[in-house]
Amino acid sequence: MGVLEKVRTRSRAAAQVAPAELPLDQILMGDCIAAMRSLPAKSVDCIFADPPYNLQLGGDLNRPDGSHVDAVTDHWDKFDSLSAYDKFTREWLAEARRILKDDGTIWVIGSYHNIFKVGSAIQDLGFWILNDIIWRKANPMPNFKGTRFTNAHETLIWASSGEKAKYTFNYRSMKTLNDELQMRSDWEFPICGGQERLKKDGHKVHPTQKPEALLYRILLASTKPGDVVLDPFFGTGTTGAVAKRLGRHWIGIERELDYVDAAMERIAAALPLDESQLKTMQAPKAAPRVAFGQLVENGYLMPGAVLTDAKRKHVAVVGADGSLRCGDDAGSIHKLGATLQGAPSCNGWTYWHHEVEGKLKPIDTLRQTYLLATQP
């Protein structure tokens, strides 16, 4: 039995599963709307959708040397009218909303041809847009006709099931991925190429194959190991390959047999990461808040104790209520420190020092001692 026939057999079996079950790590063959209708409500954690863009290309596109440019001219990207595309968009998004868990999120990628229509439908159906992400292409295809700006980006919409929905966002993972800087909403990746680009007989298997790095960031940001990720426009299986690597389950929907064949071979070759590698950083547990007055209350500093800055320029006296006084100025450890420096703010824990055996130490050392003594 060949690979393609195996896929067909698996897909037929997947389509006949009981409603309460999910065809995990399988491709459902056929129309995406019908296939989604076969899935239980509120059953998937994340949806990544790369729907037809309805590019509305007029005629062939050629380079200055006369060579032809591969573009999306496949029948699956063609619609009779904009209203027909609107109807299709709203129907598949309605099914996506039905099968998405209350704490799940959806990602949809598109170009200027379709993303505004998709965004309008997303909002009309009750999703809540969290971000629009710009994928800036490091190596975009030039505008050979010279009649417009070069199209150098695509847009992703990230949305939750509703305004007050709780959803997964692995903030620390994104910050760690970005060298300890907050991850911004403009991402730069090259378009898919090299060994990653799937080809058959010298031609691209799929005209709009997305880079795995893009899906890696999306799934790392918004899913957890074991989550179920649905891709209703599966293509050559980028979502499935990355989900497998990251220890997530996937469900693909695709109607083109050539794409299914390529996707299954690709996913079979994908190697999952070791469990230890999947333990991504999460937000650190917030340290218990300690008020300076608690140190005074508990005898770590007595009222009347003298504090000074590291250069002994300013001297302040501790009050019974945890305030500090320096001459005519008074306030909290933070407020007084800012006032004396003429600064908009001040971290009083590191600015103020107390003397221990002739050496100055920041009062933060007292806070840490207090925490060690009081926390389990």
Short mmCIF file of C-alpha atoms in Angstrom, two decimals:
data_model
loop_
_atom_site.label_atom_id
_atom_site.label_comp_id
_atom_site.label_asym_id
_atom_site.label_seq_id
_atom_site.Cartn_x
_atom_site.Cartn_y
_atom_site.Cartn_z
CA MET A 1 0.00 0.00 0.00
CA GLY A 2 1.52 3.37 -1.06
CA VAL A 3 1.78 6.46 1.14
CA LEU A 4 -1.12 8.19 -0.56
CA GLU A 5 -3.41 5.18 -0.25
CA LYS A 6 -2.51 4.92 3.44
CA VAL A 7 -3.47 8.56 3.85
CA ARG A 8 -6.80 7.97 2.15
CA THR A 9 -7.51 4.99 4.40
CA ARG A 10 -6.58 6.90 7.54
CA SER A 11 -8.63 9.89 6.44
CA ARG A 12 -11.75 7.81 5.77
CA ALA A 13 -11.37 6.22 9.19
CA ALA A 14 -10.84 9.63 10.80
CA ALA A 15 -13.99 11.01 9.20
CA GLN A 16 -16.03 8.15 10.68
CA VAL A 17 -14.92 8.57 14.31
CA ALA A 18 -17.57 8.95 16.96
CA PRO A 19 -18.54 12.61 17.61
CA ALA A 20 -16.97 12.55 21.07
CA GLU A 21 -13.58 11.52 19.67
CA LEU A 22 -10.95 13.55 17.89
CA PRO A 23 -8.86 12.34 14.94
CA LEU A 24 -5.60 13.38 16.57
CA ASP A 25 -2.50 13.61 14.40
CA GLN A 26 -4.47 12.81 11.24
CA ILE A 27 -5.52 14.54 8.05
CA LEU A 28 -9.22 14.78 7.18
CA MET A 29 -9.65 14.74 3.41
CA GLY A 30 -12.22 17.04 1.86
CA ASP A 31 -13.89 20.42 2.23
CA CYS A 32 -12.79 22.27 5.37
CA ILE A 33 -16.29 23.40 6.38
CA ALA A 34 -17.78 19.91 6.13
CA ALA A 35 -14.79 18.40 7.95
CA MET A 36 -15.02 20.90 10.81
CA ARG A 37 -18.71 20.11 11.16
CA SER A 38 -17.71 16.52 11.97
CA LEU A 39 -15.68 17.67 15.00
CA PRO A 40 -17.19 18.12 18.48
CA ALA A 41 -17.90 21.60 19.82
CA LYS A 42 -15.24 23.20 22.02
CA SER A 43 -12.71 20.48 21.25
CA VAL A 44 -9.53 22.20 20.01
CA ASP A 45 -7.13 24.49 21.83
CA CYS A 46 -5.75 26.47 18.91
CA ILE A 47 -6.52 27.03 15.24
CA PHE A 48 -4.01 28.19 12.67
CA ALA A 49 -5.61 29.06 9.35
CA ASP A 50 -3.92 30.00 6.09
CA PRO A 51 -7.05 30.32 3.92
CA PRO A 52 -7.16 31.10 0.20
CA TYR A 53 -6.15 34.73 -0.32
CA ASN A 54 -8.38 35.30 -3.37
CA LEU A 55 -5.45 37.12 -4.97
CA GLN A 56 -7.37 38.49 -7.96
CA LEU A 57 -4.28 38.34 -10.15
CA GLY A 58 -4.74 39.73 -13.64
CA GLY A 59 -2.72 37.84 -16.24
CA ASP A 60 0.70 36.26 -16.00
CA LEU A 61 3.54 37.78 -14.04
CA ASN A 62 6.98 37.88 -15.67
CA ARG A 63 10.45 38.97 -14.57
CA PRO A 64 12.34 41.66 -16.53
CA ASP A 65 14.23 38.88 -18.34
CA GLY A 66 10.92 37.44 -19.56
CA SER A 67 10.88 34.39 -17.28
CA HIS A 68 7.59 33.43 -15.70
CA VAL A 69 6.97 33.99 -11.96
CA ASP A 70 5.26 31.18 -10.06
CA ALA A 71 2.14 32.64 -8.46
CA VAL A 72 -1.01 31.36 -6.86
CA THR A 73 -3.08 30.44 -9.89
CA ASP A 74 -4.59 27.24 -8.49
CA HIS A 75 -8.33 26.67 -8.67
CA TRP A 76 -8.64 26.58 -4.88
CA ASP A 77 -7.73 30.27 -4.69
CA LYS A 78 -10.35 31.40 -7.18
CA PHE A 79 -13.79 32.74 -6.24
CA ASP A 80 -16.48 34.06 -8.56
CA SER A 81 -16.91 37.31 -6.64
CA LEU A 82 -15.94 39.11 -3.47
CA SER A 83 -19.35 38.27 -2.02
CA ALA A 84 -18.69 34.57 -2.66
CA TYR A 85 -15.39 34.88 -0.82
CA ASP A 86 -17.15 36.68 2.06
CA LYS A 87 -19.68 33.86 2.34
CA PHE A 88 -16.94 31.21 2.35
CA THR A 89 -14.93 33.13 4.98
CA ARG A 90 -17.85 33.53 7.36
CA GLU A 91 -18.89 29.89 7.03
CA TRP A 92 -15.49 28.42 7.88
CA LEU A 93 -14.92 30.95 10.68
CA ALA A 94 -18.32 30.11 12.19
CA GLU A 95 -17.34 26.43 12.36
CA ALA A 96 -13.94 27.37 13.74
CA ARG A 97 -15.63 29.33 16.53
CA ARG A 98 -17.89 26.37 17.35
CA ILE A 99 -15.04 23.88 17.78
CA LEU A 100 -12.63 26.25 19.55
CA LYS A 101 -12.46 25.86 23.33
CA ASP A 102 -13.49 28.84 25.46
CA ASP A 103 -9.85 29.38 26.44
CA GLY A 104 -8.52 28.74 22.92
CA THR A 105 -7.23 31.16 20.30
CA ILE A 106 -7.26 31.39 16.52
CA TRP A 107 -4.57 32.66 14.16
CA VAL A 108 -5.40 33.65 10.59
CA ILE A 109 -2.79 34.79 8.07
CA GLY A 110 -3.49 36.75 4.92
CA SER A 111 -2.41 39.48 2.54
CA TYR A 112 -3.97 42.83 1.69
CA HIS A 113 -6.28 41.00 -0.71
CA ASN A 114 -8.24 39.27 2.04
CA ILE A 115 -7.09 40.07 5.58
CA PHE A 116 -9.43 43.03 6.05
CA LYS A 117 -12.43 40.95 5.08
CA VAL A 118 -11.24 38.18 7.40
CA GLY A 119 -10.78 40.64 10.25
CA SER A 120 -14.27 42.04 9.81
CA ALA A 121 -15.78 38.55 9.85
CA ILE A 122 -13.77 37.60 12.94
CA GLN A 123 -15.16 40.57 14.85
CA ASP A 124 -18.72 40.07 13.58
CA LEU A 125 -18.66 36.45 14.80
CA GLY A 126 -17.73 37.45 18.36
CA PHE A 127 -14.02 36.71 18.45
CA TRP A 128 -11.86 39.24 20.30
CA ILE A 129 -8.75 40.39 18.43
CA LEU A 130 -5.67 40.26 20.66
CA ASN A 131 -3.00 41.33 18.18
CA ASP A 132 -2.33 41.81 14.54
CA ILE A 133 1.15 40.54 13.76
CA ILE A 134 3.16 41.71 10.79
CA TRP A 135 5.30 39.01 9.20
CA ARG A 136 7.99 41.06 7.49
CA LYS A 137 9.64 39.01 4.79
CA ALA A 138 13.42 39.28 4.81
CA ASN A 139 13.56 38.32 1.12
CA PRO A 140 10.30 39.37 -0.56
CA MET A 141 9.67 38.91 -4.26
CA PRO A 142 10.33 42.23 -6.05
CA ASN A 143 7.58 44.13 -7.82
CA PHE A 144 8.77 43.43 -11.37
CA LYS A 145 6.29 45.74 -13.08
CA GLY A 146 7.39 48.70 -10.98
CA THR A 147 3.81 49.89 -10.58
CA ARG A 148 3.40 49.45 -6.81
CA PHE A 149 5.39 49.14 -3.61
CA THR A 150 6.98 45.73 -3.13
CA ASN A 151 4.66 43.51 -1.08
CA ALA A 152 7.07 42.69 1.74
CA HIS A 153 4.74 41.51 4.51
CA GLU A 154 1.71 39.49 5.43
CA THR A 155 -0.62 40.03 8.37
CA LEU A 156 -1.65 37.58 11.07
CA ILE A 157 -4.70 38.13 13.24
CA TRP A 158 -4.60 36.52 16.69
CA ALA A 159 -7.95 36.35 18.46
CA SER A 160 -9.54 34.77 21.52
CA SER A 161 -13.08 33.42 21.80
CA GLY A 162 -14.31 36.59 23.51
CA GLU A 163 -13.35 39.80 25.26
CA LYS A 164 -13.11 38.26 28.73
CA ALA A 165 -11.82 34.84 27.68
CA LYS A 166 -8.77 33.41 29.40
CA TYR A 167 -6.21 32.18 26.92
CA THR A 168 -2.67 30.83 26.76
CA PHE A 169 0.13 33.31 26.19
CA ASN A 170 3.59 32.09 27.12
CA TYR A 171 5.04 35.55 27.76
CA ARG A 172 8.27 34.33 29.33
CA SER A 173 8.92 31.95 26.45
CA MET A 174 8.54 34.80 23.97
CA LYS A 175 10.79 37.08 26.00
CA THR A 176 13.45 34.38 26.31
CA LEU A 177 13.21 33.69 22.58
CA ASN A 178 13.84 37.40 21.97
CA ASP A 179 17.01 37.77 24.11
CA GLU A 180 15.08 38.91 27.20
CA LEU A 181 13.25 41.69 25.37
CA GLN A 182 9.46 41.78 25.06
CA MET A 183 8.42 40.15 21.80
CA ARG A 184 7.08 42.78 19.42
CA SER A 185 4.25 42.43 16.93
CA ASP A 186 6.52 42.75 13.89
CA TRP A 187 8.30 39.50 13.09
CA GLU A 188 10.97 39.07 10.45
CA PHE A 189 11.41 35.71 8.74
CA PRO A 190 12.56 34.83 5.22
CA ILE A 191 10.02 33.26 2.92
CA CYS A 192 10.21 29.50 2.73
CA GLY A 193 13.17 28.34 0.68
CA GLY A 194 16.21 26.08 0.56
CA GLN A 195 15.86 22.52 1.81
CA GLU A 196 12.67 23.42 3.68
CA ARG A 197 10.84 24.26 0.44
CA LEU A 198 9.12 21.09 -0.79
CA LYS A 199 9.59 20.41 -4.50
CA LYS A 200 8.56 17.70 -6.91
CA ASP A 201 10.11 17.32 -10.35
CA GLY A 202 11.84 20.67 -9.84
CA HIS A 203 8.62 22.56 -9.08
CA LYS A 204 7.20 23.85 -5.80
CA VAL A 205 4.72 21.43 -4.29
CA HIS A 206 2.74 24.34 -2.81
CA PRO A 207 2.95 27.99 -3.93
CA THR A 208 2.47 29.52 -0.47
CA GLN A 209 4.29 27.11 1.86
CA LYS A 210 4.91 28.94 5.15
CA PRO A 211 8.28 28.82 6.94
CA GLU A 212 8.42 26.49 9.93
CA ALA A 213 9.98 29.27 12.04
CA LEU A 214 6.73 31.24 11.78
CA LEU A 215 4.61 28.33 13.05
CA TYR A 216 7.20 27.54 15.72
CA ARG A 217 6.79 31.01 17.23
CA ILE A 218 3.00 30.90 16.98
CA LEU A 219 2.63 27.52 18.69
CA LEU A 220 5.29 28.25 21.30
CA ALA A 221 3.51 31.49 22.18
CA SER A 222 -0.09 30.31 22.39
CA THR A 223 -0.20 26.58 23.16
CA LYS A 224 1.03 24.09 25.74
CA PRO A 225 2.45 20.58 25.28
CA GLY A 226 -0.43 18.18 24.64
CA ASP A 227 -2.75 20.86 23.24
CA VAL A 228 -4.72 20.14 20.06
CA VAL A 229 -3.96 22.42 17.10
CA LEU A 230 -6.28 22.44 14.08
CA ASP A 231 -5.25 23.65 10.63
CA PRO A 232 -8.27 23.72 8.28
CA PHE A 233 -6.10 24.61 5.26
CA PHE A 234 -3.33 22.10 5.93
CA GLY A 235 -1.46 22.30 2.63
CA THR A 236 1.89 20.53 2.89
CA GLY A 237 1.66 20.17 6.66
CA THR A 238 3.85 22.91 8.15
CA THR A 239 1.53 23.12 11.17
CA GLY A 240 1.61 19.37 11.71
CA ALA A 241 5.38 19.09 11.43
CA VAL A 242 5.98 21.90 13.92
CA ALA A 243 3.26 20.67 16.29
CA LYS A 244 4.88 17.23 16.34
CA ARG A 245 8.29 18.76 17.12
CA LEU A 246 6.81 20.77 19.99
CA GLY A 247 4.79 17.94 21.54
CA ARG A 248 1.38 19.23 20.46
CA HIS A 249 -1.37 17.19 18.79
CA TRP A 250 -2.56 18.31 15.38
CA ILE A 251 -5.52 17.84 13.08
CA GLY A 252 -5.24 18.80 9.43
CA ILE A 253 -7.94 19.33 6.83
CA GLU A 254 -6.96 19.28 3.17
CA ARG A 255 -8.73 18.44 -0.09
CA GLU A 256 -5.79 18.34 -2.52
CA LEU A 257 -4.29 14.83 -2.68
CA ASP A 258 -0.85 16.00 -3.80
CA TYR A 259 -0.56 18.21 -0.75
CA VAL A 260 -1.73 15.44 1.58
CA ASP A 261 0.88 13.06 0.21
CA ALA A 262 3.67 15.61 0.74
CA ALA A 263 2.39 16.52 4.21
CA MET A 264 2.33 12.96 5.51
CA GLU A 265 5.85 12.24 4.30
CA ARG A 266 7.07 15.48 5.82
CA ILE A 267 5.42 14.94 9.21
CA ALA A 268 6.64 11.34 9.38
CA ALA A 269 10.20 12.67 9.08
CA ALA A 270 9.76 15.36 11.74
CA LEU A 271 11.56 14.54 14.99
CA PRO A 272 9.84 15.53 18.26
CA LEU A 273 11.91 17.44 20.79
CA ASP A 274 13.01 15.79 24.03
CA GLU A 275 10.61 16.36 26.93
CA SER A 276 13.21 18.41 28.81
CA GLN A 277 13.50 20.75 25.83
CA LEU A 278 9.75 21.34 25.86
CA LYS A 279 9.76 22.77 29.39
CA THR A 280 9.58 26.34 28.20
CA MET A 281 10.01 29.19 30.64
CA GLN A 282 6.84 30.43 32.25
CA ALA A 283 6.20 33.66 34.09
CA PRO A 284 8.16 33.54 37.35
CA LYS A 285 6.08 33.40 40.49
CA ALA A 286 5.75 36.90 41.84
CA ALA A 287 7.74 37.48 44.98
CA PRO A 288 5.57 38.32 48.00
CA ARG A 289 5.24 42.05 48.43
CA VAL A 290 6.92 43.45 51.53
CA ALA A 291 6.16 46.93 52.82
CA PHE A 292 9.02 48.78 54.50
CA GLY A 293 6.77 49.28 57.50
CA GLN A 294 6.70 45.49 58.02
CA LEU A 295 10.43 45.57 58.75
CA VAL A 296 9.84 48.27 61.35
CA GLU A 297 6.88 46.40 62.84
CA ASN A 298 8.92 43.22 63.15
CA GLY A 299 12.01 44.83 64.64
CA TYR A 300 14.35 44.51 61.66
CA LEU A 301 14.80 48.30 61.89
CA MET A 302 13.84 50.28 64.98
CA PRO A 303 12.12 53.67 64.85
CA GLY A 304 14.86 56.30 65.05
CA ALA A 305 17.33 54.19 63.04
CA VAL A 306 19.49 56.17 60.65
CA LEU A 307 19.66 55.39 56.93
CA THR A 308 21.86 56.96 54.28
CA ASP A 309 22.52 56.71 50.57
CA ALA A 310 25.61 54.81 49.37
CA LYS A 311 27.70 58.02 49.21
CA ARG A 312 26.48 59.24 52.62
CA LYS A 313 25.19 62.42 50.99
CA HIS A 314 21.72 62.23 52.53
CA VAL A 315 20.77 61.01 56.00
CA ALA A 316 17.23 60.03 56.99
CA VAL A 317 15.61 58.86 60.21
CA VAL A 318 13.09 56.00 60.31
CA GLY A 319 9.67 56.88 61.74
CA ALA A 320 7.41 54.59 63.73
CA ASP A 321 5.06 54.30 60.77
CA GLY A 322 7.81 53.32 58.32
CA SER A 323 8.22 56.80 56.86
CA LEU A 324 11.58 58.53 56.53
CA ARG A 325 12.45 62.12 57.39
CA CYS A 326 15.40 64.14 56.11
CA GLY A 327 15.32 67.73 57.31
CA ASP A 328 12.02 69.22 56.22
CA ASP A 329 11.31 66.45 53.73
CA ALA A 330 9.44 63.28 54.62
CA GLY A 331 7.86 60.36 52.83
CA SER A 332 8.17 56.68 51.98
CA ILE A 333 11.57 55.15 51.21
CA HIS A 334 10.78 55.55 47.51
CA LYS A 335 9.22 59.01 47.56
CA LEU A 336 11.87 60.60 49.78
CA GLY A 337 14.68 59.07 47.74
CA ALA A 338 13.18 60.54 44.56
CA THR A 339 12.67 63.95 46.19
CA LEU A 340 16.26 64.20 47.43
CA GLN A 341 17.62 63.26 44.01
CA GLY A 342 15.21 65.43 42.06
CA ALA A 343 14.23 62.29 40.15
CA PRO A 344 10.78 61.16 38.97
CA SER A 345 11.12 57.83 40.82
CA CYS A 346 13.46 55.87 43.05
CA ASN A 347 13.86 52.28 44.20
CA GLY A 348 14.19 52.94 47.92
CA TRP A 349 15.22 49.35 48.63
CA THR A 350 18.52 49.82 46.82
CA TYR A 351 18.97 53.58 47.39
CA TRP A 352 18.83 53.56 51.21
CA HIS A 353 21.51 51.77 53.24
CA HIS A 354 22.00 50.85 56.88
CA GLU A 355 25.31 50.38 58.60
CA VAL A 356 26.44 46.94 59.73
CA GLU A 357 29.81 46.65 61.47
CA GLY A 358 31.05 49.81 59.83
CA LYS A 359 29.92 48.84 56.32
CA LEU A 360 26.88 50.13 54.41
CA LYS A 361 24.39 47.58 53.11
CA PRO A 362 21.20 48.27 51.16
CA ILE A 363 18.02 47.84 53.16
CA ASP A 364 16.98 45.27 50.53
CA THR A 365 19.19 42.80 52.43
CA LEU A 366 16.83 43.22 55.40
CA ARG A 367 13.87 42.57 53.14
CA GLN A 368 15.45 39.33 51.86
CA THR A 369 16.23 38.22 55.43
CA TYR A 370 12.62 38.90 56.39
CA LEU A 371 11.33 36.87 53.43
CA LEU A 372 13.58 33.93 54.26
CA ALA A 373 12.33 33.96 57.84
CA THR A 374 8.63 34.26 57.03
CA GLN A 375 8.10 32.24 53.80
CA PRO A 376 7.62 28.45 53.92
#
